[in-house]
């Protein structure tokens, strides 16, 4: 039985991970520590309100003494670290929050883990600090380049990816210098339920429903490797339970799409949903699909993102060979599950889109 501290567990991937973990390991104890920034949403975890061995703590990973107290008092032996500022566009507009959350925040957690598990000897052997990172630390690929492997040199290009790269190095250093039991996973783009609607896939789904333009940065030919979020949780599970201490593992979907192709696919799927469901036409009267028009008519090419990485792709051969990892959800299944989730959970996305986020989106998605 493990006793986990999950940082950022109210965010997109963190909350999916917590649901995955408690379903698979119902006797484990899970404490979520989350500052509930604009991207965190406590309602992602309300289904666990009555679960005895689950606790939500509203707090900041930079509060080192609070983290120490949680590790000590709740006898936690595993940290799964998701908490971060995660949106590249925001990192371009304002990098400071990324330095504070991603670099200083990770260091605060490492210090707390070292203090309680090693210096105080609370859990000297059987502890684990698992750090959740991104493929964006490797920089950008050209067409035809092999995917990022664990040996690819770091070359981060955005303030977001630079802050994540920096946190990866701190995690590595705490293993080599102090003997902290760490693992790191670098994953490709995730999609699925609870994805904050500033990221491409949920933004496009919701904008179609509202009849708003679908902003495509640059020429739409940039490529991402998409993975269903539950498969990321599965990969982290394998790394925590069977991965080698001190090792890093790349996790990916082997599922590369240009942005324009993925937006066109979502438009087509949405048009099919509306064509077979009159209730959707009543619920979303301003969507072009309600008038029998193509959702793709909303596509609008806008100014490119500064320093926009062209292509990400993961070489998954190491995690496949070492841990037997294979994604379980195909893209065809995952994208339909995700679309259905957004159609069934309008209350969730309407609520998260209230407030200052909306003002930010209006000023940042200007047509080219
Ligand atoms: P998210 O933005 O949806 O959630 C981040 C969560 O962290 C939020 O709940 C937020 O409230 C919390 N948080 C932020 N700063 C905090 C702080 N100082 N203290 C406590 N909590 C804080 O992010 P996500 O998309 O779920 O990403 C989770 C992790 O996975 C990140 O570390 C990200 O770099 C990594 N990752 C994301 C992707 C992706 O496609 N989204 C892919 C690979 C890796
Ligand atoms: P995003 O979901 O922000 O993830 P990341 O930048 O971490 O890969 O963006 C995915 C891709 O979609 C990226 O190439 C930028 C592009 N994009 C758009 O073209 N329009 C948008 O409105 C957004 C949010 C992203």
mmCIF file of N, CA, C and O in Angstrom, residues 55-132:
data_model
loop_
_atom_site.group_PDB
_atom_site.id
_atom_site.type_symbol
_atom_site.label_atom_id
_atom_site.label_comp_id
_atom_site.label_asym_id
_atom_site.label_seq_id
_atom_site.Cartn_x
_atom_site.Cartn_y
_atom_site.Cartn_z
ATOM 1 N N UNK A 55 -7.865 12.888 0.452
ATOM 2 C CA UNK A 55 -7.986 14.206 1.078
ATOM 3 C C UNK A 55 -7.515 15.286 0.115
ATOM 4 O O UNK A 55 -6.491 15.107 -0.552
ATOM 5 N N UNK A 56 -8.267 16.384 0.053
ATOM 6 C CA UNK A 56 -7.837 17.523 -0.758
ATOM 7 C C UNK A 56 -7.294 18.621 0.154
ATOM 8 O O UNK A 56 -7.954 19.020 1.110
ATOM 9 N N UNK A 57 -6.090 19.095 -0.138
ATOM 10 C CA UNK A 57 -5.493 20.184 0.636
ATOM 11 C C UNK A 57 -5.260 21.358 -0.311
ATOM 12 O O UNK A 57 -4.581 21.218 -1.335
ATOM 13 N N UNK A 58 -5.851 22.499 0.040
ATOM 14 C CA UNK A 58 -5.665 23.705 -0.767
ATOM 15 C C UNK A 58 -4.383 24.388 -0.302
ATOM 16 O O UNK A 58 -4.328 24.906 0.806
ATOM 17 N N UNK A 59 -3.345 24.347 -1.133
ATOM 18 C CA UNK A 59 -2.087 24.951 -0.699
ATOM 19 C C UNK A 59 -1.079 24.967 -1.829
ATOM 20 O O UNK A 59 -1.276 24.350 -2.878
ATOM 21 N N UNK A 60 0.020 25.677 -1.564
ATOM 22 C CA UNK A 60 1.029 25.951 -2.588
ATOM 23 C C UNK A 60 2.243 25.048 -2.383
ATOM 24 O O UNK A 60 2.715 24.915 -1.245
ATOM 25 N N UNK A 61 2.774 24.518 -3.449
ATOM 26 C CA UNK A 61 3.982 23.685 -3.327
ATOM 27 C C UNK A 61 5.186 24.508 -2.873
ATOM 28 O O UNK A 61 6.167 23.959 -2.394
ATOM 29 N N UNK A 62 5.102 25.826 -3.026
ATOM 30 C CA UNK A 62 6.209 26.671 -2.540
ATOM 31 C C UNK A 62 6.185 26.852 -1.026
ATOM 32 O O UNK A 62 7.125 27.414 -0.472
ATOM 33 N N UNK A 63 5.148 26.384 -0.372
ATOM 34 C CA UNK A 63 5.076 26.440 1.099
ATOM 35 C C UNK A 63 5.777 25.179 1.639
ATOM 36 O O UNK A 63 5.151 24.165 1.970
ATOM 37 N N UNK A 64 7.105 25.250 1.708
ATOM 38 C CA UNK A 64 7.907 24.048 2.006
ATOM 39 C C UNK A 64 7.540 23.443 3.364
ATOM 40 O O UNK A 64 7.457 22.213 3.499
ATOM 41 N N UNK A 65 7.335 24.298 4.367
ATOM 42 C CA UNK A 65 7.060 23.730 5.695
ATOM 43 C C UNK A 65 5.705 23.009 5.704
ATOM 44 O O UNK A 65 5.529 22.005 6.402
ATOM 45 N N UNK A 66 4.761 23.496 4.905
ATOM 46 C CA UNK A 66 3.464 22.812 4.835
ATOM 47 C C UNK A 66 3.626 21.443 4.171
ATOM 48 O O UNK A 66 3.026 20.454 4.588
ATOM 49 N N UNK A 67 4.449 21.405 3.118
ATOM 50 C CA UNK A 67 4.685 20.121 2.435
ATOM 51 C C UNK A 67 5.372 19.161 3.413
ATOM 52 O O UNK A 67 4.987 17.991 3.535
ATOM 53 N N UNK A 68 6.352 19.672 4.132
ATOM 54 C CA UNK A 68 7.041 18.820 5.119
ATOM 55 C C UNK A 68 6.046 18.264 6.140
ATOM 56 O O UNK A 68 6.078 17.070 6.459
ATOM 57 N N UNK A 69 5.160 19.140 6.623
ATOM 58 C CA UNK A 69 4.186 18.700 7.639
ATOM 59 C C UNK A 69 3.276 17.606 7.066
ATOM 60 O O UNK A 69 2.982 16.605 7.742
ATOM 61 N N UNK A 70 2.870 17.777 5.808
ATOM 62 C CA UNK A 70 2.003 16.751 5.190
ATOM 63 C C UNK A 70 2.751 15.421 5.088
ATOM 64 O O UNK A 70 2.197 14.357 5.428
ATOM 65 N N UNK A 71 3.990 15.481 4.627
ATOM 66 C CA UNK A 71 4.762 14.232 4.465
ATOM 67 C C UNK A 71 4.942 13.540 5.813
ATOM 68 O O UNK A 71 4.771 12.322 5.934
ATOM 69 N N UNK A 72 5.245 14.361 6.819
ATOM 70 C CA UNK A 72 5.534 13.832 8.165
ATOM 71 C C UNK A 72 4.271 13.294 8.821
ATOM 72 O O UNK A 72 4.207 12.138 9.211
ATOM 73 N N UNK A 73 3.244 14.165 8.891
ATOM 74 C CA UNK A 73 2.057 13.816 9.686
ATOM 75 C C UNK A 73 1.212 12.736 9.020
ATOM 76 O O UNK A 73 0.604 11.918 9.703
ATOM 77 N N UNK A 74 1.185 12.727 7.693
ATOM 78 C CA UNK A 74 0.351 11.724 7.017
ATOM 79 C C UNK A 74 1.186 10.523 6.560
ATOM 80 O O UNK A 74 0.691 9.654 5.864
ATOM 81 N N UNK A 75 2.448 10.523 6.961
ATOM 82 C CA UNK A 75 3.361 9.407 6.651
ATOM 83 C C UNK A 75 3.312 9.052 5.158
ATOM 84 O O UNK A 75 3.140 7.885 4.784
ATOM 85 N N UNK A 76 3.473 10.078 4.329
ATOM 86 C CA UNK A 76 3.399 9.860 2.875
ATOM 87 C C UNK A 76 4.750 9.357 2.380
ATOM 88 O O UNK A 76 5.798 9.804 2.837
ATOM 89 N N UNK A 77 4.714 8.399 1.448
ATOM 90 C CA UNK A 77 5.970 7.805 0.972
ATOM 91 C C UNK A 77 6.222 8.051 -0.516
ATOM 92 O O UNK A 77 7.265 7.664 -1.048
ATOM 93 N N UNK A 78 5.239 8.649 -1.207
ATOM 94 C CA UNK A 78 5.354 8.833 -2.667
ATOM 95 C C UNK A 78 4.838 10.221 -3.035
ATOM 96 O O UNK A 78 3.736 10.589 -2.600
ATOM 97 N N UNK A 79 5.629 10.953 -3.797
ATOM 98 C CA UNK A 79 5.136 12.225 -4.344
ATOM 99 C C UNK A 79 4.990 12.054 -5.854
ATOM 100 O O UNK A 79 5.916 11.568 -6.522
ATOM 101 N N UNK A 80 3.820 12.405 -6.367
ATOM 102 C CA UNK A 80 3.632 12.436 -7.819
ATOM 103 C C UNK A 80 3.386 13.905 -8.155
ATOM 104 O O UNK A 80 2.347 14.467 -7.781
ATOM 105 N N UNK A 81 4.348 14.499 -8.833
ATOM 106 C CA UNK A 81 4.397 15.958 -8.942
ATOM 107 C C UNK A 81 3.913 16.451 -10.309
ATOM 108 O O UNK A 81 4.653 16.451 -11.296
ATOM 109 N N UNK A 82 2.646 16.892 -10.327
ATOM 110 C CA UNK A 82 2.054 17.470 -11.545
ATOM 111 C C UNK A 82 2.011 18.999 -11.494
ATOM 112 O O UNK A 82 1.913 19.631 -12.546
ATOM 113 N N UNK A 83 1.978 19.579 -10.293
ATOM 114 C CA UNK A 83 1.679 21.017 -10.175
ATOM 115 C C UNK A 83 2.621 21.843 -11.025
ATOM 116 O O UNK A 83 3.842 21.700 -10.939
ATOM 117 N N UNK A 84 2.046 22.718 -11.833
ATOM 118 C CA UNK A 84 2.857 23.558 -12.715
ATOM 119 C C UNK A 84 1.962 24.587 -13.381
ATOM 120 O O UNK A 84 0.739 24.426 -13.446
ATOM 121 N N UNK A 85 2.580 25.627 -13.873
ATOM 122 C CA UNK A 85 1.950 26.456 -14.896
ATOM 123 C C UNK A 85 2.226 25.727 -16.207
ATOM 124 O O UNK A 85 3.367 25.340 -16.479
ATOM 125 N N UNK A 86 1.185 25.536 -17.027
ATOM 126 C CA UNK A 86 1.346 24.571 -18.125
ATOM 127 C C UNK A 86 1.048 25.110 -19.526
ATOM 128 O O UNK A 86 1.167 24.371 -20.496
ATOM 129 N N UNK A 87 0.664 26.384 -19.649
ATOM 130 C CA UNK A 87 0.245 26.833 -20.986
ATOM 131 C C UNK A 87 1.314 27.719 -21.637
ATOM 132 O O UNK A 87 1.661 28.791 -21.129
ATOM 133 N N UNK A 88 1.818 27.264 -22.785
ATOM 134 C CA UNK A 88 2.916 27.941 -23.483
ATOM 135 C C UNK A 88 2.582 29.408 -23.768
ATOM 136 O O UNK A 88 3.410 30.307 -23.545
ATOM 137 N N UNK A 89 1.353 29.685 -24.240
ATOM 138 C CA UNK A 89 1.010 31.074 -24.577
ATOM 139 C C UNK A 89 1.101 31.980 -23.365
ATOM 140 O O UNK A 89 1.561 33.118 -23.449
ATOM 141 N N UNK A 90 0.651 31.486 -22.220
ATOM 142 C CA UNK A 90 0.759 32.287 -20.987
ATOM 143 C C UNK A 90 2.221 32.498 -20.604
ATOM 144 O O UNK A 90 2.585 33.530 -20.051
ATOM 145 N N UNK A 91 3.063 31.505 -20.876
ATOM 146 C CA UNK A 91 4.478 31.652 -20.510
ATOM 147 C C UNK A 91 5.142 32.712 -21.378
ATOM 148 O O UNK A 91 6.113 33.346 -20.958
ATOM 149 N N UNK A 92 4.614 32.910 -22.592
ATOM 150 C CA UNK A 92 5.167 33.942 -23.478
ATOM 151 C C UNK A 92 4.718 35.332 -22.979
ATOM 152 O O UNK A 92 5.500 36.274 -22.941
ATOM 153 N N UNK A 93 3.457 35.401 -22.549
ATOM 154 C CA UNK A 93 2.932 36.674 -22.041
ATOM 155 C C UNK A 93 3.531 37.054 -20.697
ATOM 156 O O UNK A 93 3.758 38.215 -20.415
ATOM 157 N N UNK A 94 3.790 36.063 -19.842
ATOM 158 C CA UNK A 94 4.257 36.359 -18.485
ATOM 159 C C UNK A 94 5.036 35.198 -17.899
ATOM 160 O O UNK A 94 4.463 34.331 -17.231
ATOM 161 N N UNK A 95 6.354 35.160 -18.147
ATOM 162 C CA UNK A 95 7.145 33.998 -17.717
ATOM 163 C C UNK A 95 7.301 33.851 -16.195
ATOM 164 O O UNK A 95 7.549 32.750 -15.718
ATOM 165 N N UNK A 96 7.137 34.959 -15.434
ATOM 166 C CA UNK A 96 7.499 34.898 -14.005
ATOM 167 C C UNK A 96 6.766 33.787 -13.246
ATOM 168 O O UNK A 96 7.370 33.075 -12.439
ATOM 169 N N UNK A 97 5.464 33.659 -13.523
ATOM 170 C CA UNK A 97 4.680 32.650 -12.791
ATOM 171 C C UNK A 97 5.231 31.249 -13.052
ATOM 172 O O UNK A 97 5.124 30.357 -12.199
ATOM 173 N N UNK A 98 5.848 31.061 -14.225
ATOM 174 C CA UNK A 98 6.383 29.737 -14.594
ATOM 175 C C UNK A 98 7.667 29.437 -13.831
ATOM 176 O O UNK A 98 7.929 28.295 -13.458
ATOM 177 N N UNK A 99 8.448 30.502 -13.607
ATOM 178 C CA UNK A 99 9.676 30.324 -12.829
ATOM 179 C C UNK A 99 9.295 29.970 -11.391
ATOM 180 O O UNK A 99 9.846 29.048 -10.784
ATOM 181 N N UNK A 100 8.309 30.693 -10.868
ATOM 182 C CA UNK A 100 7.913 30.488 -9.466
ATOM 183 C C UNK A 100 7.308 29.101 -9.260
ATOM 184 O O UNK A 100 7.707 28.362 -8.359
ATOM 185 N N UNK A 101 6.347 28.736 -10.095
ATOM 186 C CA UNK A 101 5.655 27.455 -9.861
ATOM 187 C C UNK A 101 6.532 26.274 -10.288
ATOM 188 O O UNK A 101 6.668 25.291 -9.550
ATOM 189 N N UNK A 102 7.141 26.377 -11.469
ATOM 190 C CA UNK A 102 7.758 25.180 -12.051
ATOM 191 C C UNK A 102 9.173 24.933 -11.537
ATOM 192 O O UNK A 102 9.549 23.780 -11.300
ATOM 193 N N UNK A 103 9.937 26.014 -11.359
ATOM 194 C CA UNK A 103 11.318 25.823 -10.896
ATOM 195 C C UNK A 103 11.371 25.902 -9.365
ATOM 196 O O UNK A 103 11.748 24.921 -8.697
ATOM 197 N N UNK A 104 10.942 27.052 -8.810
ATOM 198 C CA UNK A 104 11.020 27.186 -7.347
ATOM 199 C C UNK A 104 10.094 26.188 -6.668
ATOM 200 O O UNK A 104 10.435 25.620 -5.623
ATOM 201 N N UNK A 105 8.925 25.958 -7.260
ATOM 202 C CA UNK A 105 7.967 25.018 -6.659
ATOM 203 C C UNK A 105 8.517 23.602 -6.613
ATOM 204 O O UNK A 105 8.390 22.900 -5.600
ATOM 205 N N UNK A 106 9.150 23.180 -7.698
ATOM 206 C CA UNK A 106 9.737 21.827 -7.704
ATOM 207 C C UNK A 106 10.872 21.751 -6.684
ATOM 208 O O UNK A 106 10.999 20.760 -5.949
ATOM 209 N N UNK A 107 11.647 22.830 -6.615
ATOM 210 C CA UNK A 107 12.746 22.804 -5.640
ATOM 211 C C UNK A 107 12.218 22.752 -4.210
ATOM 212 O O UNK A 107 12.777 22.046 -3.354
ATOM 213 N N UNK A 108 11.137 23.464 -3.963
ATOM 214 C CA UNK A 108 10.532 23.428 -2.616
ATOM 215 C C UNK A 108 10.112 21.999 -2.247
ATOM 216 O O UNK A 108 10.365 21.528 -1.131
ATOM 217 N N UNK A 109 9.518 21.303 -3.201
ATOM 218 C CA UNK A 109 9.087 19.910 -2.930
ATOM 219 C C UNK A 109 10.291 18.994 -2.690
ATOM 220 O O UNK A 109 10.268 18.123 -1.817
ATOM 221 N N UNK A 110 11.338 19.210 -3.512
ATOM 222 C CA UNK A 110 12.548 18.374 -3.356
ATOM 223 C C UNK A 110 13.164 18.589 -1.976
ATOM 224 O O UNK A 110 13.587 17.628 -1.307
ATOM 225 N N UNK A 111 13.201 19.861 -1.547
ATOM 226 C CA UNK A 111 13.769 20.160 -0.225
ATOM 227 C C UNK A 111 12.959 19.479 0.871
ATOM 228 O O UNK A 111 13.519 18.902 1.807
ATOM 229 N N UNK A 112 11.624 19.566 0.738
ATOM 230 C CA UNK A 112 10.755 18.966 1.764
ATOM 231 C C UNK A 112 10.943 17.449 1.796
ATOM 232 O O UNK A 112 11.032 16.836 2.872
ATOM 233 N N UNK A 113 11.012 16.840 0.610
ATOM 234 C CA UNK A 113 11.172 15.377 0.551
ATOM 235 C C UNK A 113 12.506 14.964 1.159
ATOM 236 O O UNK A 113 12.596 14.000 1.936
ATOM 237 N N UNK A 114 13.550 15.719 0.839
ATOM 238 C CA UNK A 114 14.881 15.396 1.383
ATOM 239 C C UNK A 114 14.875 15.531 2.904
ATOM 240 O O UNK A 114 15.388 14.660 3.625
ATOM 241 N N UNK A 115 14.265 16.626 3.381
ATOM 242 C CA UNK A 115 14.248 16.884 4.827
ATOM 243 C C UNK A 115 13.539 15.741 5.572
ATOM 244 O O UNK A 115 14.084 15.167 6.519
ATOM 245 N N UNK A 116 12.329 15.415 5.126
ATOM 246 C CA UNK A 116 11.512 14.458 5.908
ATOM 247 C C UNK A 116 11.959 13.018 5.650
ATOM 248 O O UNK A 116 12.152 12.244 6.594
ATOM 249 N N UNK A 117 12.141 12.664 4.394
ATOM 250 C CA UNK A 117 12.430 11.253 4.095
ATOM 251 C C UNK A 117 13.877 10.875 4.426
ATOM 252 O O UNK A 117 14.119 9.776 4.927
ATOM 253 N N UNK A 118 14.813 11.821 4.134
ATOM 254 C CA UNK A 118 16.230 11.464 4.328
ATOM 255 C C UNK A 118 16.784 12.018 5.640
ATOM 256 O O UNK A 118 17.236 11.252 6.495
ATOM 257 N N UNK A 119 16.712 13.352 5.825
ATOM 258 C CA UNK A 119 17.357 13.932 7.018
ATOM 259 C C UNK A 119 16.693 13.462 8.300
ATOM 260 O O UNK A 119 17.354 13.109 9.271
ATOM 261 N N UNK A 120 15.355 13.442 8.321
ATOM 262 C CA UNK A 120 14.663 12.986 9.535
ATOM 263 C C UNK A 120 14.517 11.466 9.547
ATOM 264 O O UNK A 120 14.019 10.897 10.526
ATOM 265 N N UNK A 121 14.871 10.834 8.453
ATOM 266 C CA UNK A 121 14.858 9.372 8.393
ATOM 267 C C UNK A 121 13.477 8.748 8.449
ATOM 268 O O UNK A 121 13.306 7.584 8.809
ATOM 269 N N UNK A 122 12.449 9.512 8.014
ATOM 270 C CA UNK A 122 11.077 8.988 8.104
ATOM 271 C C UNK A 122 10.826 7.878 7.085
ATOM 272 O O UNK A 122 9.986 7.011 7.291
ATOM 273 N N UNK A 123 11.541 7.944 5.972
ATOM 274 C CA UNK A 123 11.264 6.966 4.913
ATOM 275 C C UNK A 123 12.527 6.828 4.063
ATOM 276 O O UNK A 123 12.529 7.148 2.878
ATOM 277 N N UNK A 124 13.625 6.393 4.679
ATOM 278 C CA UNK A 124 14.917 6.506 4.006
ATOM 279 C C UNK A 124 15.051 5.643 2.754
ATOM 280 O O UNK A 124 15.776 5.989 1.835
ATOM 281 N N UNK A 125 14.360 4.523 2.696
ATOM 282 C CA UNK A 125 14.582 3.598 1.580
ATOM 283 C C UNK A 125 13.437 3.577 0.589
ATOM 284 O O UNK A 125 13.624 3.742 -0.610
ATOM 285 N N UNK A 126 12.247 3.391 1.121
ATOM 286 C CA UNK A 126 11.131 3.047 0.255
ATOM 287 C C UNK A 126 10.310 4.260 -0.164
ATOM 288 O O UNK A 126 9.089 4.184 -0.195
ATOM 289 N N UNK A 127 10.946 5.372 -0.481
ATOM 290 C CA UNK A 127 10.188 6.550 -0.904
ATOM 291 C C UNK A 127 10.362 6.735 -2.421
ATOM 292 O O UNK A 127 11.263 6.127 -3.013
ATOM 293 N N UNK A 128 9.506 7.559 -2.995
ATOM 294 C CA UNK A 128 9.663 7.865 -4.422
ATOM 295 C C UNK A 128 9.172 9.283 -4.695
ATOM 296 O O UNK A 128 8.091 9.681 -4.241
ATOM 297 N N UNK A 129 9.972 10.024 -5.441
ATOM 298 C CA UNK A 129 9.584 11.343 -5.941
ATOM 299 C C UNK A 129 9.426 11.179 -7.446
ATOM 300 O O UNK A 129 10.427 11.065 -8.157
ATOM 301 N N UNK A 130 8.192 11.128 -7.934
ATOM 302 C CA UNK A 130 8.001 11.021 -9.384
ATOM 303 C C UNK A 130 7.656 12.394 -9.957
ATOM 304 O O UNK A 130 6.660 13.013 -9.574
ATOM 305 N N UNK A 131 8.460 12.820 -10.902
ATOM 306 C CA UNK A 131 8.315 14.146 -11.502
ATOM 307 C C UNK A 131 7.682 14.017 -12.889
ATOM 308 O O UNK A 131 8.191 13.289 -13.749
ATOM 309 N N UNK A 132 6.580 14.733 -13.085
ATOM 310 C CA UNK A 132 5.857 14.657 -14.364
ATOM 311 C C UNK A 132 6.327 15.800 -15.259
ATOM 312 O O UNK A 132 6.106 16.969 -14.950
#
